[in-house]
Amino acid sequence: MTYIVNDNCINCKYTDCVEVCPVDCFYEGENMLVIHPDECIDCGVCEPECPPEAILPDSEPAAEKWLEINREMAEIWPNIVQRSDPDAERGNRPRKRPASSRSISRAIRARATDATFRLIRQPDRSPGGACGRP
C-alpha cells in the first residue's frame, strides 16, 4: 500500500503534511502536491496532517486514477521537503512552487497539464473519462 494525493489538494493552503514525511516523498506542482508512490513507505503520518483530506491510501475507491497521476507528476515536479507559508501576493494561498523552481515550472507546466488530462481522460484508468462523461 502507498498513499496518494487527490484533487482536494488543488489550491490547498496547507503543507504541514510535507514536514512530517520521514522520507521526503512529496513533490510540488503549481497548485497541488503529489506523493511519489515508489518512495512512500506507507507510514501514514501525513494523512492526519491534511485538513482537506486530500491524502488517502491507494486502497480507497477512485485512488487508482490518482495513483498514476501522482506517479507521473512526481517524476517531473520538484521535491518539497518543508512547509510553505502563505504568499500574500497570491491571495493568501501558499507558494507551493519554490522561487528557485519558477524557471523550471514554465517549461514543465504544459507537459504536466497534458499528462494529467491524458491520464484522467483514459477510459481504462478513469471510469467514464473526465468528469464522469464518456
Short mmCIF file of N, CA and C in Angstrom, two decimals:
data_model
loop_
_atom_site.label_atom_id
_atom_site.label_comp_id
_atom_site.label_asym_id
_atom_site.label_seq_id
_atom_site.Cartn_x
_atom_site.Cartn_y
_atom_site.Cartn_z
N MET A 1 0.84 -1.18 0.00
CA MET A 1 0.00 0.00 0.00
C MET A 1 0.89 1.25 0.00
N THR A 2 0.37 2.30 -0.59
CA THR A 2 1.02 3.60 -0.59
C THR A 2 -0.05 4.66 -0.39
N TYR A 3 0.34 5.86 -0.18
CA TYR A 3 -0.61 6.96 -0.05
C TYR A 3 -0.54 7.82 -1.30
N ILE A 4 -1.67 8.47 -1.62
CA ILE A 4 -1.76 9.34 -2.79
C ILE A 4 -2.40 10.66 -2.38
N VAL A 5 -2.24 11.65 -3.23
CA VAL A 5 -2.90 12.94 -3.05
C VAL A 5 -3.93 13.07 -4.16
N ASN A 6 -5.16 13.46 -3.80
CA ASN A 6 -6.20 13.62 -4.81
C ASN A 6 -6.51 15.10 -5.06
N ASP A 7 -7.58 15.36 -5.80
CA ASP A 7 -7.90 16.72 -6.21
C ASP A 7 -8.33 17.64 -5.07
N ASN A 8 -8.55 17.13 -3.88
CA ASN A 8 -8.84 18.01 -2.74
C ASN A 8 -7.65 18.90 -2.41
N CYS A 9 -6.49 18.56 -2.92
CA CYS A 9 -5.27 19.35 -2.66
C CYS A 9 -5.14 20.56 -3.58
N ILE A 10 -5.90 20.60 -4.65
CA ILE A 10 -5.76 21.69 -5.61
C ILE A 10 -6.06 23.02 -4.92
N ASN A 11 -5.12 23.93 -5.01
CA ASN A 11 -5.16 25.26 -4.38
C ASN A 11 -5.26 25.21 -2.86
N CYS A 12 -4.82 24.14 -2.27
CA CYS A 12 -4.83 24.00 -0.81
C CYS A 12 -3.75 24.88 -0.21
N LYS A 13 -4.00 25.41 0.98
CA LYS A 13 -3.01 26.27 1.62
C LYS A 13 -2.23 25.56 2.71
N TYR A 14 -2.48 24.28 2.92
CA TYR A 14 -1.81 23.53 3.96
C TYR A 14 -0.68 22.68 3.38
N THR A 15 0.48 22.75 3.97
CA THR A 15 1.59 21.90 3.55
C THR A 15 2.26 21.25 4.75
N ASP A 16 1.52 21.14 5.85
CA ASP A 16 2.07 20.51 7.05
C ASP A 16 2.42 19.05 6.80
N CYS A 17 1.74 18.43 5.87
CA CYS A 17 2.00 17.03 5.53
C CYS A 17 3.45 16.81 5.11
N VAL A 18 4.01 17.80 4.44
CA VAL A 18 5.38 17.71 3.93
C VAL A 18 6.39 17.59 5.07
N GLU A 19 6.18 18.36 6.12
CA GLU A 19 7.14 18.37 7.23
C GLU A 19 7.16 17.08 8.03
N VAL A 20 6.07 16.35 8.08
CA VAL A 20 6.04 15.13 8.88
C VAL A 20 6.51 13.90 8.11
N CYS A 21 6.67 14.02 6.81
CA CYS A 21 7.07 12.87 5.99
C CYS A 21 8.53 12.49 6.28
N PRO A 22 8.76 11.26 6.75
CA PRO A 22 10.12 10.86 7.10
C PRO A 22 11.01 10.55 5.89
N VAL A 23 10.41 10.40 4.70
CA VAL A 23 11.21 10.05 3.52
C VAL A 23 11.17 11.11 2.42
N ASP A 24 10.56 12.26 2.70
CA ASP A 24 10.52 13.37 1.74
C ASP A 24 10.00 12.94 0.37
N CYS A 25 8.83 12.33 0.34
CA CYS A 25 8.29 11.82 -0.93
C CYS A 25 7.23 12.73 -1.54
N PHE A 26 7.12 13.98 -1.08
CA PHE A 26 6.16 14.92 -1.66
C PHE A 26 6.82 15.72 -2.77
N TYR A 27 6.06 15.99 -3.81
CA TYR A 27 6.52 16.77 -4.95
C TYR A 27 5.50 17.86 -5.20
N GLU A 28 5.99 19.01 -5.66
CA GLU A 28 5.17 20.20 -5.71
C GLU A 28 4.94 20.70 -7.13
N GLY A 29 3.66 20.81 -7.49
CA GLY A 29 3.28 21.43 -8.74
C GLY A 29 2.87 22.87 -8.49
N GLU A 30 2.33 23.51 -9.48
CA GLU A 30 1.96 24.91 -9.34
C GLU A 30 0.84 25.12 -8.33
N ASN A 31 -0.11 24.17 -8.27
CA ASN A 31 -1.23 24.39 -7.36
C ASN A 31 -1.63 23.16 -6.54
N MET A 32 -0.78 22.16 -6.49
CA MET A 32 -1.05 21.00 -5.65
C MET A 32 0.22 20.22 -5.40
N LEU A 33 0.15 19.29 -4.47
CA LEU A 33 1.25 18.38 -4.17
C LEU A 33 0.88 16.99 -4.64
N VAL A 34 1.89 16.14 -4.83
CA VAL A 34 1.68 14.72 -5.09
C VAL A 34 2.69 13.94 -4.25
N ILE A 35 2.40 12.67 -4.06
CA ILE A 35 3.29 11.76 -3.35
C ILE A 35 3.86 10.78 -4.37
N HIS A 36 5.16 10.59 -4.35
CA HIS A 36 5.76 9.59 -5.24
C HIS A 36 5.47 8.22 -4.63
N PRO A 37 4.64 7.40 -5.29
CA PRO A 37 4.23 6.12 -4.69
C PRO A 37 5.37 5.13 -4.50
N ASP A 38 6.44 5.26 -5.27
CA ASP A 38 7.57 4.35 -5.11
C ASP A 38 8.48 4.75 -3.95
N GLU A 39 8.35 5.98 -3.47
CA GLU A 39 9.16 6.47 -2.36
C GLU A 39 8.42 6.41 -1.03
N CYS A 40 7.10 6.43 -1.09
CA CYS A 40 6.28 6.41 0.13
C CYS A 40 6.47 5.08 0.85
N ILE A 41 6.67 5.15 2.17
CA ILE A 41 6.88 3.93 2.97
C ILE A 41 5.61 3.50 3.70
N ASP A 42 4.50 4.10 3.36
CA ASP A 42 3.19 3.71 3.89
C ASP A 42 3.06 3.91 5.39
N CYS A 43 3.75 4.87 5.94
CA CYS A 43 3.68 5.09 7.40
C CYS A 43 2.38 5.77 7.81
N GLY A 44 1.80 6.59 6.91
CA GLY A 44 0.53 7.23 7.19
C GLY A 44 0.58 8.47 8.06
N VAL A 45 1.76 8.95 8.43
CA VAL A 45 1.82 10.12 9.31
C VAL A 45 1.34 11.40 8.63
N CYS A 46 1.35 11.44 7.32
CA CYS A 46 0.91 12.63 6.59
C CYS A 46 -0.61 12.76 6.55
N GLU A 47 -1.31 11.65 6.56
CA GLU A 47 -2.77 11.66 6.38
C GLU A 47 -3.50 12.53 7.40
N PRO A 48 -3.24 12.41 8.71
CA PRO A 48 -3.96 13.26 9.66
C PRO A 48 -3.54 14.74 9.62
N GLU A 49 -2.45 15.05 8.95
CA GLU A 49 -1.98 16.44 8.85
C GLU A 49 -2.68 17.20 7.73
N CYS A 50 -3.55 16.54 6.99
CA CYS A 50 -4.19 17.13 5.82
C CYS A 50 -5.65 17.49 6.11
N PRO A 51 -5.94 18.76 6.46
CA PRO A 51 -7.31 19.16 6.78
C PRO A 51 -8.32 18.92 5.65
N PRO A 52 -7.95 19.12 4.36
CA PRO A 52 -8.95 18.87 3.31
C PRO A 52 -9.09 17.39 2.94
N GLU A 53 -8.42 16.52 3.69
CA GLU A 53 -8.49 15.07 3.46
C GLU A 53 -8.13 14.70 2.02
N ALA A 54 -7.06 15.29 1.52
CA ALA A 54 -6.59 15.01 0.16
C ALA A 54 -5.64 13.83 0.11
N ILE A 55 -5.16 13.37 1.25
CA ILE A 55 -4.22 12.25 1.30
C ILE A 55 -4.97 11.00 1.71
N LEU A 56 -4.89 9.99 0.85
CA LEU A 56 -5.63 8.75 1.07
C LEU A 56 -4.74 7.55 0.76
N PRO A 57 -5.03 6.40 1.37
CA PRO A 57 -4.32 5.19 0.98
C PRO A 57 -4.77 4.77 -0.42
N ASP A 58 -3.91 4.12 -1.16
CA ASP A 58 -4.26 3.72 -2.52
C ASP A 58 -5.33 2.64 -2.56
N SER A 59 -5.73 2.12 -1.42
CA SER A 59 -6.79 1.11 -1.37
C SER A 59 -8.19 1.74 -1.40
N GLU A 60 -8.28 3.05 -1.29
CA GLU A 60 -9.57 3.75 -1.32
C GLU A 60 -10.15 3.73 -2.74
N PRO A 61 -11.50 3.77 -2.85
CA PRO A 61 -12.12 3.85 -4.17
C PRO A 61 -11.63 5.09 -4.93
N ALA A 62 -11.48 4.96 -6.21
CA ALA A 62 -11.03 6.03 -7.12
C ALA A 62 -9.57 6.43 -6.92
N ALA A 63 -8.83 5.70 -6.12
CA ALA A 63 -7.42 6.04 -5.90
C ALA A 63 -6.54 5.62 -7.07
N GLU A 64 -6.97 4.64 -7.84
CA GLU A 64 -6.14 4.14 -8.94
C GLU A 64 -5.79 5.25 -9.93
N LYS A 65 -6.78 6.05 -10.29
CA LYS A 65 -6.54 7.17 -11.21
C LYS A 65 -5.51 8.13 -10.61
N TRP A 66 -5.65 8.44 -9.33
CA TRP A 66 -4.75 9.39 -8.67
C TRP A 66 -3.39 8.79 -8.41
N LEU A 67 -3.31 7.48 -8.27
CA LEU A 67 -2.02 6.82 -8.11
C LEU A 67 -1.15 7.08 -9.34
N GLU A 68 -1.73 6.92 -10.51
CA GLU A 68 -1.00 7.16 -11.76
C GLU A 68 -0.63 8.64 -11.93
N ILE A 69 -1.55 9.52 -11.58
CA ILE A 69 -1.27 10.96 -11.68
C ILE A 69 -0.13 11.33 -10.73
N ASN A 70 -0.19 10.83 -9.48
CA ASN A 70 0.87 11.10 -8.51
C ASN A 70 2.21 10.60 -9.03
N ARG A 71 2.23 9.39 -9.58
CA ARG A 71 3.47 8.81 -10.08
C ARG A 71 4.06 9.66 -11.21
N GLU A 72 3.24 10.00 -12.17
CA GLU A 72 3.74 10.74 -13.34
C GLU A 72 4.18 12.17 -12.97
N MET A 73 3.40 12.85 -12.15
CA MET A 73 3.76 14.22 -11.79
C MET A 73 5.00 14.25 -10.88
N ALA A 74 5.16 13.27 -10.01
CA ALA A 74 6.34 13.22 -9.14
C ALA A 74 7.62 13.07 -9.94
N GLU A 75 7.53 12.50 -11.12
CA GLU A 75 8.70 12.35 -11.97
C GLU A 75 9.17 13.67 -12.58
N ILE A 76 8.27 14.65 -12.69
CA ILE A 76 8.64 15.90 -13.36
C ILE A 76 8.59 17.12 -12.45
N TRP A 77 7.89 17.04 -11.33
CA TRP A 77 7.81 18.17 -10.41
C TRP A 77 8.96 18.12 -9.41
N PRO A 78 9.35 19.27 -8.85
CA PRO A 78 10.43 19.30 -7.86
C PRO A 78 9.98 18.77 -6.50
N ASN A 79 10.91 18.18 -5.79
CA ASN A 79 10.68 17.66 -4.45
C ASN A 79 10.50 18.82 -3.48
N ILE A 80 9.59 18.67 -2.53
CA ILE A 80 9.39 19.68 -1.49
C ILE A 80 9.61 18.99 -0.14
N VAL A 81 10.42 19.60 0.72
CA VAL A 81 10.77 18.95 1.98
C VAL A 81 10.42 19.77 3.21
N GLN A 82 9.91 20.98 3.01
CA GLN A 82 9.47 21.75 4.17
C GLN A 82 8.19 22.52 3.85
N ARG A 83 7.48 22.83 4.90
CA ARG A 83 6.19 23.51 4.79
C ARG A 83 6.37 24.88 4.15
N SER A 84 5.40 25.27 3.31
CA SER A 84 5.39 26.60 2.69
C SER A 84 4.46 27.50 3.47
N ASP A 85 4.82 28.76 3.59
CA ASP A 85 3.95 29.74 4.23
C ASP A 85 3.10 30.42 3.17
N PRO A 86 1.91 30.89 3.56
CA PRO A 86 1.06 31.58 2.58
C PRO A 86 1.77 32.79 1.98
N ASP A 87 1.51 33.01 0.72
CA ASP A 87 2.12 34.12 -0.02
C ASP A 87 1.04 35.18 -0.23
N ALA A 88 1.17 36.32 0.39
CA ALA A 88 0.15 37.36 0.35
C ALA A 88 -0.19 37.82 -1.06
N GLU A 89 0.78 37.86 -1.94
CA GLU A 89 0.51 38.36 -3.29
C GLU A 89 -0.35 37.41 -4.11
N ARG A 90 -0.53 36.20 -3.66
CA ARG A 90 -1.38 35.24 -4.37
C ARG A 90 -2.70 35.03 -3.64
N GLY A 91 -3.18 36.02 -2.92
CA GLY A 91 -4.46 35.90 -2.25
C GLY A 91 -4.43 34.97 -1.06
N ASN A 92 -3.34 34.98 -0.31
CA ASN A 92 -3.17 34.18 0.90
C ASN A 92 -3.10 32.68 0.61
N ARG A 93 -2.86 32.31 -0.63
CA ARG A 93 -2.60 30.90 -0.94
C ARG A 93 -1.11 30.68 -0.77
N PRO A 94 -0.70 29.47 -0.44
CA PRO A 94 0.73 29.26 -0.24
C PRO A 94 1.48 29.30 -1.55
N ARG A 95 2.74 29.60 -1.45
CA ARG A 95 3.59 29.49 -2.62
C ARG A 95 4.06 28.05 -2.65
N LYS A 96 3.35 27.22 -3.38
CA LYS A 96 3.68 25.81 -3.43
C LYS A 96 4.84 25.56 -4.37
N ARG A 97 5.23 26.57 -5.08
CA ARG A 97 6.33 26.45 -6.02
C ARG A 97 7.47 27.30 -5.50
N PRO A 98 8.58 26.69 -5.06
CA PRO A 98 9.68 27.49 -4.55
C PRO A 98 10.21 28.45 -5.61
N ALA A 99 10.69 29.60 -5.17
CA ALA A 99 11.19 30.61 -6.10
C ALA A 99 12.26 30.05 -7.03
N SER A 100 13.09 29.14 -6.54
CA SER A 100 14.17 28.59 -7.36
C SER A 100 13.67 27.71 -8.49
N SER A 101 12.42 27.26 -8.42
CA SER A 101 11.93 26.37 -9.47
C SER A 101 11.02 27.07 -10.47
N ARG A 102 10.86 28.38 -10.34
CA ARG A 102 9.94 29.09 -11.23
C ARG A 102 10.33 28.96 -12.70
N SER A 103 11.62 29.01 -13.00
CA SER A 103 12.04 28.89 -14.39
C SER A 103 11.76 27.49 -14.92
N ILE A 104 11.92 26.50 -14.07
CA ILE A 104 11.62 25.12 -14.46
C ILE A 104 10.13 24.95 -14.66
N SER A 105 9.34 25.60 -13.82
CA SER A 105 7.89 25.44 -13.85
C SER A 105 7.29 25.77 -15.20
N ARG A 106 7.72 26.85 -15.80
CA ARG A 106 7.17 27.22 -17.10
C ARG A 106 7.43 26.14 -18.14
N ALA A 107 8.59 25.54 -18.06
CA ALA A 107 8.95 24.52 -19.04
C ALA A 107 8.14 23.24 -18.86
N ILE A 108 7.80 22.91 -17.62
CA ILE A 108 7.08 21.65 -17.40
C ILE A 108 5.57 21.82 -17.27
N ARG A 109 5.10 23.05 -17.12
CA ARG A 109 3.67 23.28 -16.89
C ARG A 109 2.81 22.65 -17.99
N ALA A 110 3.13 22.92 -19.24
CA ALA A 110 2.34 22.37 -20.34
C ALA A 110 2.40 20.85 -20.36
N ARG A 111 3.59 20.31 -20.16
CA ARG A 111 3.74 18.85 -20.15
C ARG A 111 2.96 18.22 -19.00
N ALA A 112 3.03 18.81 -17.83
CA ALA A 112 2.33 18.27 -16.66
C ALA A 112 0.82 18.34 -16.85
N THR A 113 0.33 19.47 -17.37
CA THR A 113 -1.10 19.60 -17.60
C THR A 113 -1.57 18.59 -18.62
N ASP A 114 -0.85 18.46 -19.73
CA ASP A 114 -1.21 17.48 -20.74
C ASP A 114 -1.20 16.07 -20.17
N ALA A 115 -0.19 15.75 -19.39
CA ALA A 115 -0.09 14.41 -18.81
C ALA A 115 -1.23 14.14 -17.84
N THR A 116 -1.58 15.12 -17.04
CA THR A 116 -2.68 14.96 -16.08
C THR A 116 -3.98 14.69 -16.81
N PHE A 117 -4.31 15.51 -17.79
CA PHE A 117 -5.56 15.32 -18.50
C PHE A 117 -5.57 14.06 -19.35
N ARG A 118 -4.42 13.67 -19.86
CA ARG A 118 -4.34 12.42 -20.61
C ARG A 118 -4.69 11.25 -19.69
N LEU A 119 -4.18 11.25 -18.48
CA LEU A 119 -4.48 10.18 -17.53
C LEU A 119 -5.94 10.21 -17.10
N ILE A 120 -6.48 11.40 -16.85
CA ILE A 120 -7.87 11.50 -16.41
C ILE A 120 -8.83 11.05 -17.50
N ARG A 121 -8.51 11.33 -18.73
CA ARG A 121 -9.41 11.01 -19.84
C ARG A 121 -9.33 9.57 -20.32
N GLN A 122 -8.36 8.82 -19.87
CA GLN A 122 -8.23 7.44 -20.34
C GLN A 122 -9.33 6.59 -19.72
N PRO A 123 -10.22 6.05 -20.55
CA PRO A 123 -11.36 5.30 -20.02
C PRO A 123 -10.95 4.09 -19.19
N ASP A 124 -9.82 3.46 -19.52
CA ASP A 124 -9.40 2.29 -18.76
C ASP A 124 -8.82 2.67 -17.40
N ARG A 125 -8.48 3.93 -17.20
CA ARG A 125 -7.93 4.38 -15.92
C ARG A 125 -8.89 5.30 -15.18
N SER A 126 -9.86 5.85 -15.86
CA SER A 126 -10.82 6.74 -15.23
C SER A 126 -12.21 6.36 -15.73
N PRO A 127 -12.99 5.67 -14.91
CA PRO A 127 -14.32 5.24 -15.36
C PRO A 127 -15.13 6.42 -15.87
N GLY A 128 -15.55 6.34 -17.10
CA GLY A 128 -16.35 7.39 -17.69
C GLY A 128 -15.57 8.57 -18.23
N GLY A 129 -14.26 8.54 -18.13
CA GLY A 129 -13.44 9.64 -18.63
C GLY A 129 -13.50 10.85 -17.72
N ALA A 130 -13.06 11.98 -18.23
CA ALA A 130 -13.02 13.20 -17.43
C ALA A 130 -14.41 13.61 -16.99
N CYS A 131 -14.55 13.97 -15.75
CA CYS A 131 -15.82 14.43 -15.17
C CYS A 131 -16.93 13.40 -15.28
N GLY A 132 -16.58 12.14 -15.42
CA GLY A 132 -17.59 11.09 -15.48
C GLY A 132 -18.34 11.02 -16.79
N ARG A 133 -17.89 11.77 -17.78
CA ARG A 133 -18.54 11.72 -19.10
C ARG A 133 -17.70 10.88 -20.05
N PRO A 134 -18.34 10.08 -20.88
CA PRO A 134 -17.58 9.27 -21.85
C PRO A 134 -16.93 10.11 -22.92
#
